[in-house]
Amino acid sequence: LLGIWFGAGIGMVKDVKEFVAWFRKAAAQGSAGAYYNLAISLLEGTGVAKDPVEAKRLLRMAADAEDGTLSEKAKKRLKALP
């Protein structure tokens, strides 16, 4: 949740580097949402250098998480990638 707040600037100054840092922490704990959000940041280079290989790995993890809509979003993003 803190990652989203930093990313959107809710109640604080928008800080995309802090956004990425919080999503890295959540991903390390197995959060499917964090896998997805971090993957998108890595694909777009938002707050972090672009890394399509790591982004694909994280999208696969989000897709495999069986988290309903989120899993489907991750699967669609994977299919759209080269």
N, CA, C and O atoms as a CHARMM CRD file, in Angstrom:
* protein
*
  328
    1    1 LEU  N      0.81500  -1.19100   0.00000 PROA 1      0.00000
    2    1 LEU  CA     0.00000   0.00000   0.00000 PROA 1      0.00000
    3    1 LEU  C      0.86100   1.25800   0.00000 PROA 1      0.00000
    4    1 LEU  O      0.53500   2.23400  -0.67600 PROA 1      0.00000
    5    2 LEU  N      1.94500   1.24100   0.74600 PROA 2      0.00000
    6    2 LEU  CA     2.82800   2.40600   0.75000 PROA 2      0.00000
    7    2 LEU  C      3.40600   2.67800  -0.62700 PROA 2      0.00000
    8    2 LEU  O      3.57800   3.83300  -1.01800 PROA 2      0.00000
    9    3 GLY  N      3.70600   1.61800  -1.35900 PROA 3      0.00000
   10    3 GLY  CA     4.23200   1.79400  -2.71000 PROA 3      0.00000
   11    3 GLY  C      3.25700   2.56000  -3.59100 PROA 3      0.00000
   12    3 GLY  O      3.65300   3.45000  -4.34400 PROA 3      0.00000
   13    4 ILE  N      1.98500   2.21100  -3.49200 PROA 4      0.00000
   14    4 ILE  CA     0.95800   2.90600  -4.27300 PROA 4      0.00000
   15    4 ILE  C      0.88700   4.36400  -3.85800 PROA 4      0.00000
   16    4 ILE  O      0.79600   5.24800  -4.70900 PROA 4      0.00000
   17    5 TRP  N      0.92900   4.62400  -2.56000 PROA 5      0.00000
   18    5 TRP  CA     0.86100   6.00600  -2.07100 PROA 5      0.00000
   19    5 TRP  C      2.02600   6.83200  -2.59000 PROA 5      0.00000
   20    5 TRP  O      1.83900   7.96900  -3.02200 PROA 5      0.00000
   21    6 PHE  N      3.23800   6.26200  -2.55000 PROA 6      0.00000
   22    6 PHE  CA     4.40200   6.98000  -3.07200 PROA 6      0.00000
   23    6 PHE  C      4.28400   7.19000  -4.57900 PROA 6      0.00000
   24    6 PHE  O      4.63300   8.25400  -5.09000 PROA 6      0.00000
   25    7 GLY  N      3.79800   6.18400  -5.28100 PROA 7      0.00000
   26    7 GLY  CA     3.67400   6.28100  -6.73100 PROA 7      0.00000
   27    7 GLY  C      2.66600   7.32800  -7.17000 PROA 7      0.00000
   28    7 GLY  O      2.85100   7.99100  -8.19100 PROA 7      0.00000
   29    8 ALA  N      1.60000   7.47200  -6.39600 PROA 8      0.00000
   30    8 ALA  CA     0.54800   8.42900  -6.75200 PROA 8      0.00000
   31    8 ALA  C      0.67700   9.75900  -6.02100 PROA 8      0.00000
   32    8 ALA  O      0.00400  10.72800  -6.37100 PROA 8      0.00000
   33    9 GLY  N      1.54100   9.81200  -5.00600 PROA 9      0.00000
   34    9 GLY  CA     1.68400  11.03900  -4.22800 PROA 9      0.00000
   35    9 GLY  C      0.50400  11.26500  -3.29700 PROA 9      0.00000
   36    9 GLY  O      0.12100  12.40900  -3.04900 PROA 9      0.00000
   37   10 ILE  N     -0.07600  10.18800  -2.77800 PROA 10     0.00000
   38   10 ILE  CA    -1.22200  10.29400  -1.86800 PROA 10     0.00000
   39   10 ILE  C     -0.70900  10.56200  -0.45300 PROA 10     0.00000
   40   10 ILE  O     -0.08000   9.69800   0.15800 PROA 10     0.00000
   41   11 GLY  N     -0.97900  11.75500   0.06100 PROA 11     0.00000
   42   11 GLY  CA    -0.57800  12.11400   1.41200 PROA 11     0.00000
   43   11 GLY  C      0.91300  12.38300   1.56300 PROA 11     0.00000
   44   11 GLY  O      1.40400  12.55200   2.67900 PROA 11     0.00000
   45   12 MET  N      1.62400  12.42400   0.46400 PROA 12     0.00000
   46   12 MET  CA     3.06800  12.65800   0.48800 PROA 12     0.00000
   47   12 MET  C      3.51600  13.11200  -0.89900 PROA 12     0.00000
   48   12 MET  O      2.73700  13.08100  -1.85200 PROA 12     0.00000
   49   13 VAL  N      4.73300  13.51900  -1.00000 PROA 13     0.00000
   50   13 VAL  CA     5.29000  13.90500  -2.29600 PROA 13     0.00000
   51   13 VAL  C      5.46500  12.64600  -3.14500 PROA 13     0.00000
   52   13 VAL  O      5.94700  11.62200  -2.66300 PROA 13     0.00000
   53   14 LYS  N      5.06900  12.73700  -4.40400 PROA 14     0.00000
   54   14 LYS  CA     5.23200  11.60800  -5.32500 PROA 14     0.00000
   55   14 LYS  C      6.71300  11.28300  -5.45500 PROA 14     0.00000
   56   14 LYS  O      7.52800  12.16900  -5.71300 PROA 14     0.00000
   57   15 ASP  N      7.05900  10.01300  -5.27500 PROA 15     0.00000
   58   15 ASP  CA     8.45100   9.57800  -5.30200 PROA 15     0.00000
   59   15 ASP  C      8.51600   8.19700  -5.94800 PROA 15     0.00000
   60   15 ASP  O      8.30100   7.18500  -5.27900 PROA 15     0.00000
   61   16 VAL  N      8.81300   8.15300  -7.24900 PROA 16     0.00000
   62   16 VAL  CA     8.79400   6.87600  -7.95900 PROA 16     0.00000
   63   16 VAL  C      9.91000   5.93500  -7.50900 PROA 16     0.00000
   64   16 VAL  O      9.75100   4.71600  -7.58600 PROA 16     0.00000
   65   17 LYS  N     11.00900   6.46600  -7.05300 PROA 17     0.00000
   66   17 LYS  CA    12.07100   5.58100  -6.54600 PROA 17     0.00000
   67   17 LYS  C     11.61800   4.89000  -5.26100 PROA 17     0.00000
   68   17 LYS  O     11.91200   3.71400  -5.04800 PROA 17     0.00000
   69   18 GLU  N     10.91500   5.61000  -4.41900 PROA 18     0.00000
   70   18 GLU  CA    10.39000   5.03000  -3.18500 PROA 18     0.00000
   71   18 GLU  C      9.27700   4.02800  -3.53300 PROA 18     0.00000
   72   18 GLU  O      9.14800   2.98400  -2.89400 PROA 18     0.00000
   73   19 PHE  N      8.48800   4.35800  -4.54000 PROA 19     0.00000
   74   19 PHE  CA     7.44800   3.46200  -5.06000 PROA 19     0.00000
   75   19 PHE  C      8.07100   2.11000  -5.42100 PROA 19     0.00000
   76   19 PHE  O      7.58000   1.06000  -5.00700 PROA 19     0.00000
   77   20 VAL  N      9.14500   2.15000  -6.19000 PROA 20     0.00000
   78   20 VAL  CA     9.82500   0.92800  -6.61800 PROA 20     0.00000
   79   20 VAL  C     10.42300   0.18900  -5.41900 PROA 20     0.00000
   80   20 VAL  O     10.33800  -1.03700  -5.34200 PROA 20     0.00000
   81   21 ALA  N     11.01900   0.91900  -4.49600 PROA 21     0.00000
   82   21 ALA  CA    11.62900   0.28600  -3.31400 PROA 21     0.00000
   83   21 ALA  C     10.58800  -0.49000  -2.50900 PROA 21     0.00000
   84   21 ALA  O     10.85500  -1.60600  -2.06400 PROA 21     0.00000
   85   22 TRP  N      9.41000   0.08900  -2.31900 PROA 22     0.00000
   86   22 TRP  CA     8.36300  -0.59100  -1.55400 PROA 22     0.00000
   87   22 TRP  C      7.82300  -1.80700  -2.30500 PROA 22     0.00000
   88   22 TRP  O      7.51500  -2.83000  -1.69400 PROA 22     0.00000
   89   23 PHE  N      7.71100  -1.69600  -3.61500 PROA 23     0.00000
   90   23 PHE  CA     7.23900  -2.85500  -4.36600 PROA 23     0.00000
   91   23 PHE  C      8.28300  -3.96000  -4.40700 PROA 23     0.00000
   92   23 PHE  O      7.92800  -5.13700  -4.46700 PROA 23     0.00000
   93   24 ARG  N      9.55400  -3.61000  -4.37500 PROA 24     0.00000
   94   24 ARG  CA    10.59500  -4.65100  -4.28200 PROA 24     0.00000
   95   24 ARG  C     10.46700  -5.41100  -2.96000 PROA 24     0.00000
   96   24 ARG  O     10.58700  -6.63500  -2.92500 PROA 24     0.00000
   97   25 LYS  N     10.22400  -4.67600  -1.88000 PROA 25     0.00000
   98   25 LYS  CA    10.05700  -5.31700  -0.56100 PROA 25     0.00000
   99   25 LYS  C      8.84500  -6.24100  -0.56100 PROA 25     0.00000
  100   25 LYS  O      8.91900  -7.36600  -0.06600 PROA 25     0.00000
  101   26 ALA  N      7.74000  -5.77400  -1.10800 PROA 26     0.00000
  102   26 ALA  CA     6.52800  -6.59200  -1.14500 PROA 26     0.00000
  103   26 ALA  C      6.70400  -7.81100  -2.05100 PROA 26     0.00000
  104   26 ALA  O      6.21300  -8.89400  -1.73300 PROA 26     0.00000
  105   27 ALA  N      7.39900  -7.64400  -3.17300 PROA 27     0.00000
  106   27 ALA  CA     7.65300  -8.76800  -4.07900 PROA 27     0.00000
  107   27 ALA  C      8.51800  -9.82000  -3.38700 PROA 27     0.00000
  108   27 ALA  O      8.31000 -11.01800  -3.57500 PROA 27     0.00000
  109   28 ALA  N      9.47000  -9.38200  -2.60300 PROA 28     0.00000
  110   28 ALA  CA    10.33100 -10.31500  -1.87700 PROA 28     0.00000
  111   28 ALA  C      9.52300 -11.15400  -0.87900 PROA 28     0.00000
  112   28 ALA  O      9.95300 -12.23200  -0.46900 PROA 28     0.00000
  113   29 GLN  N      8.36100 -10.64900  -0.49900 PROA 29     0.00000
  114   29 GLN  CA     7.49600 -11.38200   0.43000 PROA 29     0.00000
  115   29 GLN  C      6.39300 -12.15500  -0.29400 PROA 29     0.00000
  116   29 GLN  O      5.51600 -12.73700   0.34400 PROA 29     0.00000
  117   30 GLY  N      6.44100 -12.16100  -1.64100 PROA 30     0.00000
  118   30 GLY  CA     5.51400 -12.97500  -2.40500 PROA 30     0.00000
  119   30 GLY  C      4.22100 -12.31100  -2.84100 PROA 30     0.00000
  120   30 GLY  O      3.26800 -13.01100  -3.18400 PROA 30     0.00000
  121   31 SER  N      4.15200 -11.00300  -2.84200 PROA 31     0.00000
  122   31 SER  CA     2.93900 -10.29300  -3.23700 PROA 31     0.00000
  123   31 SER  C      2.77000 -10.28400  -4.76000 PROA 31     0.00000
  124   31 SER  O      3.61100  -9.74900  -5.48100 PROA 31     0.00000
  125   32 ALA  N      1.67700 -10.88200  -5.23900 PROA 32     0.00000
  126   32 ALA  CA     1.40600 -10.91700  -6.67700 PROA 32     0.00000
  127   32 ALA  C      1.23100  -9.51200  -7.22400 PROA 32     0.00000
  128   32 ALA  O      1.68800  -9.22200  -8.33000 PROA 32     0.00000
  129   33 GLY  N      0.58100  -8.63700  -6.47700 PROA 33     0.00000
  130   33 GLY  CA     0.40100  -7.25300  -6.90500 PROA 33     0.00000
  131   33 GLY  C      1.72900  -6.54100  -7.05800 PROA 33     0.00000
  132   33 GLY  O      1.92000  -5.74800  -7.98100 PROA 33     0.00000
  133   34 ALA  N      2.63900  -6.82700  -6.15300 PROA 34     0.00000
  134   34 ALA  CA     3.96600  -6.22200  -6.22800 PROA 34     0.00000
  135   34 ALA  C      4.73900  -6.76700  -7.42700 PROA 34     0.00000
  136   34 ALA  O      5.44600  -6.01600  -8.10000 PROA 34     0.00000
  137   35 TYR  N      4.61200  -8.05900  -7.69900 PROA 35     0.00000
  138   35 TYR  CA     5.26400  -8.62100  -8.88800 PROA 35     0.00000
  139   35 TYR  C      4.80100  -7.85700 -10.12300 PROA 35     0.00000
  140   35 TYR  O      5.60600  -7.44500 -10.95800 PROA 35     0.00000
  141   36 TYR  N      3.49300  -7.68100 -10.21700 PROA 36     0.00000
  142   36 TYR  CA     2.92200  -7.02600 -11.38800 PROA 36     0.00000
  143   36 TYR  C      3.37100  -5.57100 -11.49100 PROA 36     0.00000
  144   36 TYR  O      3.85900  -5.14600 -12.53900 PROA 36     0.00000
  145   37 ASN  N      3.21100  -4.81200 -10.42400 PROA 37     0.00000
  146   37 ASN  CA     3.56600  -3.39400 -10.46300 PROA 37     0.00000
  147   37 ASN  C      5.05300  -3.16800 -10.70300 PROA 37     0.00000
  148   37 ASN  O      5.43600  -2.25500 -11.43500 PROA 37     0.00000
  149   38 LEU  N      5.87700  -3.98400 -10.09600 PROA 38     0.00000
  150   38 LEU  CA     7.31700  -3.87100 -10.31300 PROA 38     0.00000
  151   38 LEU  C      7.66700  -4.23100 -11.76000 PROA 38     0.00000
  152   38 LEU  O      8.52500  -3.59300 -12.37000 PROA 38     0.00000
  153   39 ALA  N      7.00600  -5.24600 -12.30200 PROA 39     0.00000
  154   39 ALA  CA     7.24100  -5.62400 -13.69500 PROA 39     0.00000
  155   39 ALA  C      6.90900  -4.47700 -14.63900 PROA 39     0.00000
  156   39 ALA  O      7.66100  -4.20000 -15.57300 PROA 39     0.00000
  157   40 ILE  N      5.79600  -3.81500 -14.40100 PROA 40     0.00000
  158   40 ILE  CA     5.40000  -2.69700 -15.25700 PROA 40     0.00000
  159   40 ILE  C      6.42900  -1.56800 -15.14200 PROA 40     0.00000
  160   40 ILE  O      6.78100  -0.94600 -16.14400 PROA 40     0.00000
  161   41 SER  N      6.90500  -1.30700 -13.94100 PROA 41     0.00000
  162   41 SER  CA     7.94100  -0.28200 -13.75700 PROA 41     0.00000
  163   41 SER  C      9.20400  -0.64000 -14.52800 PROA 41     0.00000
  164   41 SER  O      9.83300   0.22600 -15.13600 PROA 41     0.00000
  165   42 LEU  N      9.57100  -1.91500 -14.50100 PROA 42     0.00000
  166   42 LEU  CA    10.76400  -2.36600 -15.21600 PROA 42     0.00000
  167   42 LEU  C     10.57600  -2.31700 -16.73200 PROA 42     0.00000
  168   42 LEU  O     11.53000  -2.05100 -17.46300 PROA 42     0.00000
  169   43 LEU  N      9.37600  -2.56700 -17.20400 PROA 43     0.00000
  170   43 LEU  CA     9.10000  -2.47000 -18.64200 PROA 43     0.00000
  171   43 LEU  C      9.15300  -1.02800 -19.12200 PROA 43     0.00000
  172   43 LEU  O      9.67600  -0.74300 -20.20000 PROA 43     0.00000
  173   44 GLU  N      8.60900  -0.12000 -18.31800 PROA 44     0.00000
  174   44 GLU  CA     8.50100   1.27800 -18.72000 PROA 44     0.00000
  175   44 GLU  C      9.67900   2.14200 -18.28600 PROA 44     0.00000
  176   44 GLU  O      9.84900   3.25700 -18.77800 PROA 44     0.00000
  177   45 GLY  N     10.49500   1.62600 -17.36100 PROA 45     0.00000
  178   45 GLY  CA    11.60600   2.41800 -16.85000 PROA 45     0.00000
  179   45 GLY  C     11.15700   3.49200 -15.88200 PROA 45     0.00000
  180   45 GLY  O     11.77100   4.55600 -15.81000 PROA 45     0.00000
  181   46 THR  N     10.09600   3.23100 -15.13900 PROA 46     0.00000
  182   46 THR  CA     9.56300   4.18800 -14.17500 PROA 46     0.00000
  183   46 THR  C     10.25800   4.00900 -12.82100 PROA 46     0.00000
  184   46 THR  O      9.99100   3.04700 -12.10200 PROA 46     0.00000
  185   47 GLY  N     11.13800   4.93200 -12.48900 PROA 47     0.00000
  186   47 GLY  CA    11.83900   4.87900 -11.21300 PROA 47     0.00000
  187   47 GLY  C     12.97200   3.87200 -11.16300 PROA 47     0.00000
  188   47 GLY  O     13.60600   3.69000 -10.12300 PROA 47     0.00000
  189   48 VAL  N     13.22500   3.22100 -12.28000 PROA 48     0.00000
  190   48 VAL  CA    14.22900   2.16200 -12.33900 PROA 48     0.00000
  191   48 VAL  C     14.65200   2.00500 -13.80300 PROA 48     0.00000
  192   48 VAL  O     13.89600   2.34900 -14.71200 PROA 48     0.00000
  193   49 ALA  N     15.85000   1.48800 -14.02400 PROA 49     0.00000
  194   49 ALA  CA    16.29600   1.23200 -15.39900 PROA 49     0.00000
  195   49 ALA  C     15.43800   0.13300 -16.01900 PROA 49     0.00000
  196   49 ALA  O     15.03400  -0.80300 -15.32800 PROA 49     0.00000
  197   50 LYS  N     15.16000   0.24000 -17.31400 PROA 50     0.00000
  198   50 LYS  CA    14.37700  -0.78400 -17.99600 PROA 50     0.00000
  199   50 LYS  C     15.09800  -2.12400 -17.93200 PROA 50     0.00000
  200   50 LYS  O     16.31100  -2.20700 -18.12500 PROA 50     0.00000
  201   51 ASP  N     14.33200  -3.16000 -17.65900 PROA 51     0.00000
  202   51 ASP  CA    14.88200  -4.50600 -17.59900 PROA 51     0.00000
  203   51 ASP  C     13.78700  -5.48200 -18.03900 PROA 51     0.00000
  204   51 ASP  O     13.10000  -6.06700 -17.20200 PROA 51     0.00000
  205   52 PRO  N     13.62800  -5.65400 -19.35800 PROA 52     0.00000
  206   52 PRO  CA    12.54100  -6.50800 -19.85400 PROA 52     0.00000
  207   52 PRO  C     12.66600  -7.97200 -19.43300 PROA 52     0.00000
  208   52 PRO  O     11.65200  -8.65700 -19.29800 PROA 52     0.00000
  209   53 VAL  N     13.86400  -8.45500 -19.22600 PROA 53     0.00000
  210   53 VAL  CA    14.04700  -9.85600 -18.81500 PROA 53     0.00000
  211   53 VAL  C     13.48400 -10.05600 -17.40400 PROA 53     0.00000
  212   53 VAL  O     12.73200 -11.00000 -17.16100 PROA 53     0.00000
  213   54 GLU  N     13.84600  -9.17900 -16.48900 PROA 54     0.00000
  214   54 GLU  CA    13.33200  -9.27200 -15.12000 PROA 54     0.00000
  215   54 GLU  C     11.83000  -8.99400 -15.09700 PROA 54     0.00000
  216   54 GLU  O     11.09700  -9.61400 -14.32600 PROA 54     0.00000
  217   55 ALA  N     11.37300  -8.07500 -15.93000 PROA 55     0.00000
  218   55 ALA  CA     9.94300  -7.76300 -16.00300 PROA 55     0.00000
  219   55 ALA  C      9.15000  -9.00500 -16.41600 PROA 55     0.00000
  220   55 ALA  O      8.10700  -9.29300 -15.83000 PROA 55     0.00000
  221   56 LYS  N      9.63200  -9.73500 -17.41100 PROA 56     0.00000
  222   56 LYS  CA     8.94500 -10.95800 -17.84400 PROA 56     0.00000
  223   56 LYS  C      8.91600 -11.99700 -16.73300 PROA 56     0.00000
  224   56 LYS  O      7.90800 -12.67700 -16.53700 PROA 56     0.00000
  225   57 ARG  N     10.01400 -12.11800 -16.01300 PROA 57     0.00000
  226   57 ARG  CA    10.06600 -13.08000 -14.90100 PROA 57     0.00000
  227   57 ARG  C      9.00500 -12.73800 -13.85800 PROA 57     0.00000
  228   57 ARG  O      8.28900 -13.61400 -13.37300 PROA 57     0.00000
  229   58 LEU  N      8.91700 -11.45400 -13.52100 PROA 58     0.00000
  230   58 LEU  CA     7.94100 -11.02000 -12.52000 PROA 58     0.00000
  231   58 LEU  C      6.50600 -11.15400 -13.03300 PROA 58     0.00000
  232   58 LEU  O      5.60700 -11.50900 -12.27000 PROA 58     0.00000
  233   59 LEU  N      6.28700 -10.87300 -14.31300 PROA 59     0.00000
  234   59 LEU  CA     4.95300 -11.05000 -14.87800 PROA 59     0.00000
  235   59 LEU  C      4.54300 -12.52400 -14.84300 PROA 59     0.00000
  236   59 LEU  O      3.38100 -12.83500 -14.58000 PROA 59     0.00000
  237   60 ARG  N      5.48300 -13.42800 -15.10700 PROA 60     0.00000
  238   60 ARG  CA     5.16700 -14.86100 -15.01300 PROA 60     0.00000
  239   60 ARG  C      4.78300 -15.23100 -13.58700 PROA 60     0.00000
  240   60 ARG  O      3.86000 -16.01800 -13.37400 PROA 60     0.00000
  241   61 MET  N      5.48700 -14.66700 -12.61300 PROA 61     0.00000
  242   61 MET  CA     5.17000 -14.94800 -11.21000 PROA 61     0.00000
  243   61 MET  C      3.78300 -14.41100 -10.85600 PROA 61     0.00000
  244   61 MET  O      3.02400 -15.07600 -10.15200 PROA 61     0.00000
  245   62 ALA  N      3.44900 -13.21600 -11.33900 PROA 62     0.00000
  246   62 ALA  CA     2.12500 -12.64400 -11.08900 PROA 62     0.00000
  247   62 ALA  C      1.05000 -13.48400 -11.77900 PROA 62     0.00000
  248   62 ALA  O     -0.01600 -13.71900 -11.21200 PROA 62     0.00000
  249   63 ALA  N      1.32900 -13.93200 -12.99000 PROA 63     0.00000
  250   63 ALA  CA     0.36800 -14.75000 -13.73200 PROA 63     0.00000
  251   63 ALA  C      0.13000 -16.08500 -13.03600 PROA 63     0.00000
  252   63 ALA  O     -0.99000 -16.59600 -13.03700 PROA 63     0.00000
  253   64 ASP  N      1.16500 -16.64300 -12.45000 PROA 64     0.00000
  254   64 ASP  CA     1.06200 -17.93900 -11.77100 PROA 64     0.00000
  255   64 ASP  C      0.45400 -17.84800 -10.37700 PROA 64     0.00000
  256   64 ASP  O      0.18100 -18.87100  -9.74900 PROA 64     0.00000
  257   65 ALA  N      0.24400 -16.63800  -9.89600 PROA 65     0.00000
  258   65 ALA  CA    -0.23200 -16.44800  -8.52300 PROA 65     0.00000
  259   65 ALA  C     -1.70700 -16.78900  -8.34000 PROA 65     0.00000
  260   65 ALA  O     -2.19500 -16.84200  -7.21100 PROA 65     0.00000
  261   66 GLU  N     -2.42300 -17.02300  -9.44400 PROA 66     0.00000
  262   66 GLU  CA    -3.84700 -17.35200  -9.35900 PROA 66     0.00000
  263   66 GLU  C     -4.59900 -16.31200  -8.53100 PROA 66     0.00000
  264   66 GLU  O     -5.34200 -16.64200  -7.60700 PROA 66     0.00000
  265   67 ASP  N     -4.38500 -15.05200  -8.89100 PROA 67     0.00000
  266   67 ASP  CA    -4.99500 -13.94000  -8.18000 PROA 67     0.00000
  267   67 ASP  C     -6.08400 -13.28000  -9.03800 PROA 67     0.00000
  268   67 ASP  O     -6.17200 -12.05300  -9.09900 PROA 67     0.00000
  269   68 GLY  N     -6.89700 -14.08500  -9.68700 PROA 68     0.00000
  270   68 GLY  CA    -8.03100 -13.60000 -10.46300 PROA 68     0.00000
  271   68 GLY  C     -7.66500 -12.60200 -11.54000 PROA 68     0.00000
  272   68 GLY  O     -6.88700 -12.90400 -12.44500 PROA 68     0.00000
  273   69 THR  N     -8.23300 -11.41100 -11.43600 PROA 69     0.00000
  274   69 THR  CA    -8.05700 -10.36500 -12.44300 PROA 69     0.00000
  275   69 THR  C     -6.59200 -10.00700 -12.63000 PROA 69     0.00000
  276   69 THR  O     -6.14500  -9.79500 -13.75700 PROA 69     0.00000
  277   70 LEU  N     -5.84700  -9.93700 -11.54900 PROA 70     0.00000
  278   70 LEU  CA    -4.42600  -9.59400 -11.63300 PROA 70     0.00000
  279   70 LEU  C     -3.67200 -10.62600 -12.46500 PROA 70     0.00000
  280   70 LEU  O     -2.84600 -10.26400 -13.30300 PROA 70     0.00000
  281   71 SER  N     -3.94900 -11.89400 -12.24100 PROA 71     0.00000
  282   71 SER  CA    -3.29600 -12.95000 -13.02100 PROA 71     0.00000
  283   71 SER  C     -3.60900 -12.80700 -14.49700 PROA 71     0.00000
  284   71 SER  O     -2.73300 -12.98600 -15.34300 PROA 71     0.00000
  285   72 GLU  N     -4.85000 -12.48700 -14.80700 PROA 72     0.00000
  286   72 GLU  CA    -5.24800 -12.31300 -16.20300 PROA 72     0.00000
  287   72 GLU  C     -4.55000 -11.11200 -16.83500 PROA 72     0.00000
  288   72 GLU  O     -4.12100 -11.17800 -17.98700 PROA 72     0.00000
  289   73 LYS  N     -4.43300 -10.01000 -16.08100 PROA 73     0.00000
  290   73 LYS  CA    -3.72000  -8.83100 -16.58400 PROA 73     0.00000
  291   73 LYS  C     -2.27000  -9.18000 -16.88400 PROA 73     0.00000
  292   73 LYS  O     -1.72500  -8.77400 -17.91100 PROA 73     0.00000
  293   74 ALA  N     -1.64700  -9.93400 -15.98300 PROA 74     0.00000
  294   74 ALA  CA    -0.24100 -10.31900 -16.17000 PROA 74     0.00000
  295   74 ALA  C     -0.09300 -11.21400 -17.40500 PROA 74     0.00000
  296   74 ALA  O      0.85800 -11.06200 -18.17200 PROA 74     0.00000
  297   75 LYS  N     -1.03400 -12.14900 -17.59600 PROA 75     0.00000
  298   75 LYS  CA    -0.98100 -13.03600 -18.75300 PROA 75     0.00000
  299   75 LYS  C     -1.12100 -12.23800 -20.05300 PROA 75     0.00000
  300   75 LYS  O     -0.42200 -12.51900 -21.02700 PROA 75     0.00000
  301   76 LYS  N     -2.01100 -11.25300 -20.07600 PROA 76     0.00000
  302   76 LYS  CA    -2.19000 -10.42500 -21.26700 PROA 76     0.00000
  303   76 LYS  C     -0.93000  -9.62400 -21.56100 PROA 76     0.00000
  304   76 LYS  O     -0.52100  -9.50700 -22.71700 PROA 76     0.00000
  305   77 ARG  N     -0.31100  -9.07100 -20.51700 PROA 77     0.00000
  306   77 ARG  CA     0.93500  -8.30900 -20.73400 PROA 77     0.00000
  307   77 ARG  C      2.02400  -9.20800 -21.28800 PROA 77     0.00000
  308   77 ARG  O      2.77300  -8.80200 -22.17600 PROA 77     0.00000
  309   78 LEU  N      2.11900 -10.43400 -20.77000 PROA 78     0.00000
  310   78 LEU  CA     3.12900 -11.38300 -21.25600 PROA 78     0.00000
  311   78 LEU  C      2.91000 -11.70200 -22.73300 PROA 78     0.00000
  312   78 LEU  O      3.86800 -11.75800 -23.50300 PROA 78     0.00000
  313   79 LYS  N      1.67100 -11.90700 -23.12600 PROA 79     0.00000
  314   79 LYS  CA     1.37500 -12.24300 -24.52200 PROA 79     0.00000
  315   79 LYS  C      1.71900 -11.09200 -25.45200 PROA 79     0.00000
  316   79 LYS  O      2.06500 -11.31000 -26.61300 PROA 79     0.00000
  317   80 ALA  N      1.62700  -9.86600 -24.94500 PROA 80     0.00000
  318   80 ALA  CA     1.89100  -8.68500 -25.76700 PROA 80     0.00000
  319   80 ALA  C      3.38200  -8.38800 -25.93300 PROA 80     0.00000
  320   80 ALA  O      3.76800  -7.59200 -26.78800 PROA 80     0.00000
  321   81 LEU  N      4.21000  -9.02400 -25.12000 PROA 81     0.00000
  322   81 LEU  CA     5.65300  -8.77900 -25.17600 PROA 81     0.00000
  323   81 LEU  C      6.31500  -9.61300 -26.26400 PROA 81     0.00000
  324   81 LEU  O      5.86200 -10.70900 -26.59400 PROA 81     0.00000
  325   82 PRO  N      7.39700  -9.07000 -26.81300 PROA 82     0.00000
  326   82 PRO  CA     8.11500  -9.84400 -27.84600 PROA 82     0.00000
  327   82 PRO  C      8.83300 -11.04700 -27.25300 PROA 82     0.00000
  328   82 PRO  O      9.48100 -11.79900 -27.98100 PROA 82     0.00000
